Tab-separated table of C-alpha atoms in Angstrom:
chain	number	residue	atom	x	y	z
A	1	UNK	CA	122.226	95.653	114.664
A	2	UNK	CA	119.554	96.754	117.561
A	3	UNK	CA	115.808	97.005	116.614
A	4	UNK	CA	114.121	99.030	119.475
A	5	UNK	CA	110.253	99.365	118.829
A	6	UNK	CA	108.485	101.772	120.737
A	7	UNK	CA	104.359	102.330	120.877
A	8	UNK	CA	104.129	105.318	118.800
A	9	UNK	CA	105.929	108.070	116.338
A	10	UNK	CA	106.237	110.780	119.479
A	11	UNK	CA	108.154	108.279	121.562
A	12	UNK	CA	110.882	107.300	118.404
A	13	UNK	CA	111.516	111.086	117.823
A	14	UNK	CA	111.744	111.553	122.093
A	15	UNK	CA	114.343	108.190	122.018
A	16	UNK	CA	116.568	109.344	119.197
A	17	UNK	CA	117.014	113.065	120.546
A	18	UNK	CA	118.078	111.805	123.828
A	19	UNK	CA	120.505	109.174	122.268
A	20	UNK	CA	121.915	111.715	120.003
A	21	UNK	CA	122.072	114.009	123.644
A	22	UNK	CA	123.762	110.885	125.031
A	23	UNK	CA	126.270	110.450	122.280
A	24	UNK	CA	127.460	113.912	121.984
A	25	UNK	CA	128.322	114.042	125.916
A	26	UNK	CA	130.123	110.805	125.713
A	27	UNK	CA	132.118	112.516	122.830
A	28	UNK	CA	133.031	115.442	124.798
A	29	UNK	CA	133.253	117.870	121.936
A	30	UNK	CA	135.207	121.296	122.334
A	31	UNK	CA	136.826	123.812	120.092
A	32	UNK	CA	138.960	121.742	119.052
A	33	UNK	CA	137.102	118.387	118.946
A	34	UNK	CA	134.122	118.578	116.628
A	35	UNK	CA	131.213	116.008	116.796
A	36	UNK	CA	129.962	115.450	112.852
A	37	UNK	CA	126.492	114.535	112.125
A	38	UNK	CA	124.491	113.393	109.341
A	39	UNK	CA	121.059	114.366	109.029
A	40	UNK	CA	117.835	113.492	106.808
A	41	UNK	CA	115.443	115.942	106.089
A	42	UNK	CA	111.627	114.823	105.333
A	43	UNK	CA	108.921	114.299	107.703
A	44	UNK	CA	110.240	111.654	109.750
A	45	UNK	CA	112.683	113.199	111.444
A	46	UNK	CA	110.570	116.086	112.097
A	47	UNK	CA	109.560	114.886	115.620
A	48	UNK	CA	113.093	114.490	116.813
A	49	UNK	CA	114.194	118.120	115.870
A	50	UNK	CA	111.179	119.438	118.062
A	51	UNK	CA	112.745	117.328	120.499
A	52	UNK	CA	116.269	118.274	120.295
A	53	UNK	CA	115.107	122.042	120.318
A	54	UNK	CA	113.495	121.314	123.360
A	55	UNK	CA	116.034	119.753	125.128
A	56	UNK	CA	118.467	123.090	124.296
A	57	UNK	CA	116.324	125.344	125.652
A	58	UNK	CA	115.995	123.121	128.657
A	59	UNK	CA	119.640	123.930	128.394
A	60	UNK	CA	120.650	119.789	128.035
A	61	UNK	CA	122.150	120.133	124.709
A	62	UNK	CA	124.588	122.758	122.761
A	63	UNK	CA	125.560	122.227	119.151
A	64	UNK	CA	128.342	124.688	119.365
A	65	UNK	CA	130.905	122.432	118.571
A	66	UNK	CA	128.648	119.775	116.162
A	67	UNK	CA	129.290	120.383	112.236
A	68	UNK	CA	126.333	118.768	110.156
A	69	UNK	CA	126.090	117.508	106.752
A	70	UNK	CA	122.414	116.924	105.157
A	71	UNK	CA	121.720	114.053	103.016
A	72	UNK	CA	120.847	115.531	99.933
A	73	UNK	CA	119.084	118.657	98.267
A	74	UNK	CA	116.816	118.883	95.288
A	75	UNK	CA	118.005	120.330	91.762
A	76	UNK	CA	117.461	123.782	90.292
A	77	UNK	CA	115.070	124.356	93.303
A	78	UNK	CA	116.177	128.336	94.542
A	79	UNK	CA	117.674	127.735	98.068
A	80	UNK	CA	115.875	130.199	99.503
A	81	UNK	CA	112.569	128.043	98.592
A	82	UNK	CA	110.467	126.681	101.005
A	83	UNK	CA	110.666	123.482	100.294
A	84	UNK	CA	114.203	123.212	99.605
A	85	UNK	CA	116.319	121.276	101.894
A	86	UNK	CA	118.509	124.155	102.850
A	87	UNK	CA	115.421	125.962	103.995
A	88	UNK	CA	114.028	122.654	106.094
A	89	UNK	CA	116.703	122.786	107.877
A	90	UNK	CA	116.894	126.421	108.857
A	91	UNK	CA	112.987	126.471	109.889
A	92	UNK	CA	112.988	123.498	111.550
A	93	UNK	CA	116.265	123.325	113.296
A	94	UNK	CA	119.123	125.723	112.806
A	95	UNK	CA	117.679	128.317	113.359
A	96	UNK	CA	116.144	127.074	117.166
A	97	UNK	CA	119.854	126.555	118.034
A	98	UNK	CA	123.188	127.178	118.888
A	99	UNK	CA	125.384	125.944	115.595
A	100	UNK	CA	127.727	128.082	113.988
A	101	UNK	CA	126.099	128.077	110.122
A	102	UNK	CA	129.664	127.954	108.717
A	103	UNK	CA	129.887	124.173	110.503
A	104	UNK	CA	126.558	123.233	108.311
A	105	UNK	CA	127.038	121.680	105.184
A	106	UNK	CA	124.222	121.288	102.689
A	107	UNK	CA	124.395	120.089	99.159
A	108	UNK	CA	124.288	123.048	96.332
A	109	UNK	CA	121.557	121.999	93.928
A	110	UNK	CA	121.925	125.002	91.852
A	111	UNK	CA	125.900	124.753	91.691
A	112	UNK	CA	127.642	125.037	88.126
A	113	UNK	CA	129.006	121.959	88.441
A	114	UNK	CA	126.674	119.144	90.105
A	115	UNK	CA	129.406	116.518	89.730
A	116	UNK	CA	131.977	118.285	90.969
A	117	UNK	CA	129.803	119.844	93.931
A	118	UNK	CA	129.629	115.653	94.630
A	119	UNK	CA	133.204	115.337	94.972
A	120	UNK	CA	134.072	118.450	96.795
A	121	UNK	CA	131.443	117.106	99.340
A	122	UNK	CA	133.169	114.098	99.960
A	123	UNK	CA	135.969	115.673	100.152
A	124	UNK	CA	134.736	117.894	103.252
A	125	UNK	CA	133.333	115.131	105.101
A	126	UNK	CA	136.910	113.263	104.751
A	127	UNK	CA	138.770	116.621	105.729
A	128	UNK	CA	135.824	116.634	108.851
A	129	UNK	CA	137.533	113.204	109.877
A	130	UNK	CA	134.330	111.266	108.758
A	131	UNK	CA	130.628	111.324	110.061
A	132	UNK	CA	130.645	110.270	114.213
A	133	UNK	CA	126.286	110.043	113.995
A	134	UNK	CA	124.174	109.410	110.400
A	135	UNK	CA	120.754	109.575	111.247
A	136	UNK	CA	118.706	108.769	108.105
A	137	UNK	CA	114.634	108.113	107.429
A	138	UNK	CA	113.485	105.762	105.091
A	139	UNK	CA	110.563	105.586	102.106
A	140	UNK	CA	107.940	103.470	101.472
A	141	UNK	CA	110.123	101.196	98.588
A	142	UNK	CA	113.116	100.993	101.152
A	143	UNK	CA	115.135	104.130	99.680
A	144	UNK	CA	117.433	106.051	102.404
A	145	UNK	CA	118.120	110.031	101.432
A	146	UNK	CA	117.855	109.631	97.855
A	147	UNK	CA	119.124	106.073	97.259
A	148	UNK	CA	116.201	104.850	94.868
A	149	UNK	CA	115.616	101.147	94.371
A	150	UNK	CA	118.579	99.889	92.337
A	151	UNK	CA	120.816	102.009	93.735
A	152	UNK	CA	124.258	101.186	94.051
A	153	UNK	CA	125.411	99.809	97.356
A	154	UNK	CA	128.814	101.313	96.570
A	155	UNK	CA	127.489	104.727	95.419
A	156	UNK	CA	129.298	108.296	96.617
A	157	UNK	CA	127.399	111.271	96.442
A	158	UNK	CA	125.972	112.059	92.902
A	159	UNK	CA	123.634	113.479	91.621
A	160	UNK	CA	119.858	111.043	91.062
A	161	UNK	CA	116.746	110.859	89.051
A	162	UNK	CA	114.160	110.699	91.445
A	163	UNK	CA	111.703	107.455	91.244
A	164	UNK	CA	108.307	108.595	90.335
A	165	UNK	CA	106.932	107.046	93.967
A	166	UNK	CA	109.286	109.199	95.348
A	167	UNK	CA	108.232	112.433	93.678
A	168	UNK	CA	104.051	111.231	93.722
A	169	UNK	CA	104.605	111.695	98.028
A	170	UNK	CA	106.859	114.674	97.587
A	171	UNK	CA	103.630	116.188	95.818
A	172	UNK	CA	102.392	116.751	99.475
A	173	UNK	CA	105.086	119.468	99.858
A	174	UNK	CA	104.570	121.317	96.496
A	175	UNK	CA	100.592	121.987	97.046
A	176	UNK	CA	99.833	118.272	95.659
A	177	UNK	CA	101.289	119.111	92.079
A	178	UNK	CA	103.139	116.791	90.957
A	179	UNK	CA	104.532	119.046	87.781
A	180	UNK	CA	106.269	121.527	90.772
A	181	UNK	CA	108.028	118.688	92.655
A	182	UNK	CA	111.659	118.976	91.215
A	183	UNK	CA	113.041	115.557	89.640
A	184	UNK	CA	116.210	115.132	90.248
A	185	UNK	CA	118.636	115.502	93.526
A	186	UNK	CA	121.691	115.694	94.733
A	187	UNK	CA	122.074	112.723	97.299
A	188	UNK	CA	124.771	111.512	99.542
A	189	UNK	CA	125.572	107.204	98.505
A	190	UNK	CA	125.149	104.132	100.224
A	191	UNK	CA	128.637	104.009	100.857
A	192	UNK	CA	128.673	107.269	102.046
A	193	UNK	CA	126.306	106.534	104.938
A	194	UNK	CA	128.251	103.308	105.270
A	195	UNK	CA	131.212	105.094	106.435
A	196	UNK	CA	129.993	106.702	109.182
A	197	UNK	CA	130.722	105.553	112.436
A	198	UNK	CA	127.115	105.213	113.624
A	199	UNK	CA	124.402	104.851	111.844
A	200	UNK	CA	120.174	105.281	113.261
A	201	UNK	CA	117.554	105.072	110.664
A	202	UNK	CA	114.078	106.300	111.963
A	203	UNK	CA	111.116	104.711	110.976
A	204	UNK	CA	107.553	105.442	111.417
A	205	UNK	CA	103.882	103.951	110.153
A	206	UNK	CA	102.001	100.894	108.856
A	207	UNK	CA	103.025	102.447	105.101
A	208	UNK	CA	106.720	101.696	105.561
A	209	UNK	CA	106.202	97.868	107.748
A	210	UNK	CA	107.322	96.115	104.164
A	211	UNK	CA	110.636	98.040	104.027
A	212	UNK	CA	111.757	97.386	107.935
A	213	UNK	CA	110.501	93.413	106.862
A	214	UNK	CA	112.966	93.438	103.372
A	215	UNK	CA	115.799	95.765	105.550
A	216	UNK	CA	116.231	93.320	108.609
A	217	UNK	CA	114.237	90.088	108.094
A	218	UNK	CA	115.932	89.443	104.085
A	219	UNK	CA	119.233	89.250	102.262
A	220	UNK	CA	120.619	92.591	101.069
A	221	UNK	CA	119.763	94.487	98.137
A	222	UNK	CA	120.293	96.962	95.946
A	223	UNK	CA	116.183	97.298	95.442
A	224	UNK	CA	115.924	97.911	98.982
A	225	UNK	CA	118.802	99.942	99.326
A	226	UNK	CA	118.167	100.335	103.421
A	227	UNK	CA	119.332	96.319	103.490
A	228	UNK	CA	122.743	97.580	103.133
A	229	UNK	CA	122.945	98.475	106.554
A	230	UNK	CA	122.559	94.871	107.588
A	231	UNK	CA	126.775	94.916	106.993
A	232	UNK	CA	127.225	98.206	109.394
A	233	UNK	CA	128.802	97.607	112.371
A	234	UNK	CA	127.026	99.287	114.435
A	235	UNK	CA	123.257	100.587	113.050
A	236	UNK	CA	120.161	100.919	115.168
A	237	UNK	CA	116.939	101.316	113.694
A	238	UNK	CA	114.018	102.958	116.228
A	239	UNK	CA	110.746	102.050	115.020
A	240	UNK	CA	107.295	102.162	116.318
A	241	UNK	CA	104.688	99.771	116.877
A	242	UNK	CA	103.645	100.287	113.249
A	243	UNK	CA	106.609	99.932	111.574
A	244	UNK	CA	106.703	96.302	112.950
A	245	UNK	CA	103.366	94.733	111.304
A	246	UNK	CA	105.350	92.881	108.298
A	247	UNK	CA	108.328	91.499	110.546
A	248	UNK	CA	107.506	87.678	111.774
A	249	UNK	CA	106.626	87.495	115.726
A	250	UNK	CA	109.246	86.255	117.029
A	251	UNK	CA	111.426	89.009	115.870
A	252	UNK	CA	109.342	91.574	117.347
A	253	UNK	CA	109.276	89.256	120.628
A	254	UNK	CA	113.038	89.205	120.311
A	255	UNK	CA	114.086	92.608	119.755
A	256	UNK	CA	111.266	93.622	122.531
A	257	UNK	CA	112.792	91.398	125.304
A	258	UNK	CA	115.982	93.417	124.967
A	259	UNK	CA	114.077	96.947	125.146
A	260	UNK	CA	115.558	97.082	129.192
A	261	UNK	CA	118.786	97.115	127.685
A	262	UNK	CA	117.773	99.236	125.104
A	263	UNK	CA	116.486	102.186	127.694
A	264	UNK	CA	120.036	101.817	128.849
A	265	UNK	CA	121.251	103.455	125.905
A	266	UNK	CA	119.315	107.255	126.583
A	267	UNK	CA	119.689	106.607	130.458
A	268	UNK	CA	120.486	110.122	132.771
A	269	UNK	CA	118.838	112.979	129.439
């Protein structure tokens, strides 16, 4: 597991683009040889998309041969709402660059179906030979995509009732109205994430400290579901100096002494 803790929210979104940049050259994807990534919606990774945009227009990065598939998508919410998932995306990312929408895979929260809509997901990110890159955010209470405490550690996608913490800060989205904030999802499982080859949670402000302290600093837990990634072989969590004000000093002094190495990892973007 690597911890790298950076001063503030700007320079976590700047580091993951540029490892994400780093990991797709090193993949060398072509026609061929698709590079599959796994990508949260929310505010957090907000930052990182600006980035990424950035860097393709500075003609660093193409995402013509990158299929995605989102964490989850809300219930009965139309798709072509603005504060669905599938329309996060578009706005604040596909649409800025080069991917081919038939390699972008979104949940269908208004399918017929919801638990077969699960399976037939899996299914598509087994025929995709698995997830190369899972980028994920976190809440407040520990929860990654839609992963509520209590959460199974073994869970597939399926379809959740959202916690009511979790739909009191979705309010922000829906005009502060908690009675338009839809309560239930479809969300990709621990396990799910688990199996990707890579995973990088992003993590940002004071208001999420406790989580980071229960996900790296305690035993893991189904009530802080983002403690499962403790057992993933290879999971990197960028942070910034906020993040870090529960964790015990010498683990911030630890995981800062290896930040050279660290820089390492997005060297030549």
């Amino acid at each position: 597991m690597r911890l790298i803790i950076l001063d503030k929210y700007d320079d976590v979104s700047d580091f993951a683009a540029r490892y994400l940049i780093k990991q797709l050259r090193a993949f060398g994807p072509g026609p061929n040889k698709f590079f599959t990534l796994g990508l949260p919606t929310g505010g957090t990774p907000l930052g990182m998309y600006r980035k990424l945009i950035e860097y393709y227009k500075a003609g660093k990065i193409s995402f013509q041969y990158v299929r995605t598939f989102n964490m989850d998508e809300y219930v009965a919410l139309p798709r072509d709402h603005p504060e669905s998932y599938h329309s996060f995306m578009f706005n604040n990312f596909f649409r800025h660059i080069d991917i081919d929408p038939k390699n972008v895979h979104i949940l269908d929260g208004n399918a017929e179906d919801l638990e077969k809509e699960c399976q037939i997901y899996e299914e598509k990110i087994k025929e995709a030979g698995g997830i190369d890159l899972f980028f994920g955010g976190v809440g407040p209470d520990g929860h990654v995509a839609f992963n509520e405490p209590g959460s199974s550690l073994t869970s597939r996608t399926r379809l959740k009732t959202l916690a009511v913490e979790t739909i009191e800060a979705n309010a922000r989205f829906f005009g502060n109205d908690i009675s338009k904030v839809p309560t239930q999802a479809l969300t990709v499982g621990v396990a799910t994430i688990m199996d990707a080859r890579e995973v990088v949670i992003l993590i940002n402000g004071s208001h999420k400290a406790f989580a980071l302290h229960k996900a790296i600093e305690e035993g893991i837990s189904h009530m802080w579901t983002l403690s499962a990634f403790q057992m993933h072989p290879k999971t990197m969590f960028i942070v910034d100096e906020d993040a870090t004000m529960e964790l015990k000093v010498k683990t911030v002094k630890y995981f800062k002494g290896l930040m050279t190495t660290h820089q390492k990892l997005i060297a030549d973007v």
